[in-house]
Amino acid sequence: MSGSRTGWPRSSGHHGRFHRLEESVAPAFLGGTAWARQRGAHAASVYGLLGAPQVPGVFEAPAAVLVAGVVILADWLVSQSEYLRMRQRGLEPQLADHFERSVKDAPRLLAEAGLARVGLRRKGFVEAYGLQGGPNPLQ
């Protein structure tokens, strides 16, 4: 992924579809030129809200897959109808406030989606397996 003058990546995507912004790519590939401008505006706004972090010039494939997965998951979480309706009833006047509220809502959205950390309790052998005694040498 190469960076633009503003530092955020030139490649853009939505729901896991990515391409470089090149003249040879048909604009309809990701929704047309108007949607491409909108994606760019959103990316630039979020980039600014995050404090203009250093953008890597190149992602190794595993890191790129992880980043794409996190972005797609975040998009899915906040695109759920119930959450969208709730947010639209009380839109924050400033983008920074809207972003801050989204960050605060993230743990709840993850928990509601069944994606929160699972707390495990260590059990003894007898309690865990219902067998008297201890594990045999192969266990």
Short mmCIF file of C-alpha atoms in Angstrom, two decimals, residues 22-123:
data_model
loop_
_atom_site.label_atom_id
_atom_site.label_comp_id
_atom_site.label_asym_id
_atom_site.label_seq_id
_atom_site.Cartn_x
_atom_site.Cartn_y
_atom_site.Cartn_z
CA GLU A 22 -5.20 3.88 -10.75
CA GLU A 23 -6.57 5.32 -13.95
CA SER A 24 -7.00 1.84 -15.43
CA VAL A 25 -9.43 0.68 -12.69
CA ALA A 26 -13.07 1.24 -13.53
CA PRO A 27 -14.62 3.63 -10.93
CA ALA A 28 -17.63 1.35 -10.55
CA PHE A 29 -15.37 -1.34 -9.04
CA LEU A 30 -16.08 0.06 -5.55
CA GLY A 31 -19.22 2.07 -6.14
CA GLY A 32 -18.18 4.83 -8.52
CA THR A 33 -16.30 8.09 -8.24
CA ALA A 34 -18.70 9.76 -5.79
CA TRP A 35 -18.34 6.87 -3.34
CA ALA A 36 -14.55 6.91 -3.87
CA ARG A 37 -14.48 10.61 -2.88
CA GLN A 38 -16.65 9.84 0.16
CA ARG A 39 -14.33 7.00 1.25
CA GLY A 40 -11.35 9.33 0.85
CA ALA A 41 -13.03 12.04 2.93
CA HIS A 42 -13.86 9.54 5.69
CA ALA A 43 -10.35 8.12 5.69
CA ALA A 44 -8.82 11.59 5.88
CA SER A 45 -11.14 12.57 8.76
CA VAL A 46 -10.39 9.45 10.80
CA TYR A 47 -6.68 9.82 10.03
CA GLY A 48 -6.82 13.34 11.48
CA LEU A 49 -8.81 12.23 14.54
CA LEU A 50 -6.16 9.59 15.25
CA GLY A 51 -3.47 12.28 15.28
CA ALA A 52 -2.06 11.61 11.80
CA PRO A 53 -0.16 8.45 12.76
CA GLN A 54 2.79 7.22 10.73
CA VAL A 55 1.50 4.98 7.96
CA PRO A 56 3.66 2.04 6.92
CA GLY A 57 4.78 2.16 3.31
CA VAL A 58 4.21 -1.57 2.93
CA PHE A 59 2.16 -4.14 4.81
CA GLU A 60 3.27 -7.73 4.92
CA ALA A 61 0.38 -9.94 3.77
CA PRO A 62 -0.53 -11.30 7.25
CA ALA A 63 -0.64 -7.78 8.72
CA ALA A 64 -2.71 -6.49 5.79
CA VAL A 65 -5.20 -9.33 6.26
CA LEU A 66 -5.44 -8.57 9.99
CA VAL A 67 -5.96 -4.85 9.39
CA ALA A 68 -8.60 -5.53 6.73
CA GLY A 69 -10.36 -7.97 9.04
CA VAL A 70 -10.47 -5.47 11.90
CA VAL A 71 -11.83 -2.75 9.59
CA ILE A 72 -14.49 -5.08 8.14
CA LEU A 73 -15.51 -6.24 11.62
CA ALA A 74 -15.73 -2.66 12.90
CA ASP A 75 -17.84 -1.68 9.89
CA TRP A 76 -20.16 -4.64 10.48
CA LEU A 77 -20.55 -3.86 14.19
CA VAL A 78 -21.54 -0.22 13.70
CA SER A 79 -23.68 -0.94 10.63
CA GLN A 80 -26.23 -2.99 12.53
CA SER A 81 -29.68 -1.44 12.16
CA GLU A 82 -30.43 -1.14 15.87
CA TYR A 83 -27.13 0.57 16.62
CA LEU A 84 -27.47 2.92 13.62
CA ARG A 85 -30.97 3.98 14.63
CA MET A 86 -29.84 4.67 18.20
CA ARG A 87 -26.89 6.75 17.01
CA GLN A 88 -29.01 8.71 14.52
CA ARG A 89 -31.39 9.76 17.30
CA GLY A 90 -28.54 11.58 19.05
CA LEU A 91 -25.87 12.62 16.58
CA GLU A 92 -22.94 14.46 18.10
CA PRO A 93 -22.33 17.90 16.55
CA GLN A 94 -18.56 17.38 16.21
CA LEU A 95 -16.90 14.51 14.37
CA ALA A 96 -14.40 14.06 17.22
CA ASP A 97 -17.30 13.58 19.68
CA HIS A 98 -18.95 11.08 17.33
CA PHE A 99 -15.67 9.16 17.04
CA GLU A 100 -15.14 9.19 20.83
CA ARG A 101 -18.65 7.83 21.37
CA SER A 102 -18.01 5.07 18.83
CA VAL A 103 -14.83 4.07 20.64
CA LYS A 104 -16.73 3.96 23.96
CA ASP A 105 -19.48 1.81 22.39
CA ALA A 106 -17.05 -0.73 20.94
CA PRO A 107 -16.73 -3.03 24.00
CA ARG A 108 -20.53 -3.31 24.31
CA LEU A 109 -20.95 -3.99 20.58
CA LEU A 110 -18.28 -6.68 20.72
CA ALA A 111 -19.91 -8.31 23.75
CA GLU A 112 -23.37 -8.22 22.14
CA ALA A 113 -21.93 -9.87 19.03
CA GLY A 114 -20.40 -12.64 21.14
CA LEU A 115 -16.88 -11.44 20.44
CA ALA A 116 -15.81 -10.44 23.96
CA ARG A 117 -13.08 -12.24 25.85
CA VAL A 118 -14.18 -15.45 27.44
CA GLY A 119 -13.39 -15.76 31.11
CA LEU A 120 -12.17 -19.25 31.87
CA ARG A 121 -12.13 -20.74 35.35
CA ARG A 122 -9.52 -23.38 36.06
CA LYS A 123 -11.15 -26.58 37.35
#
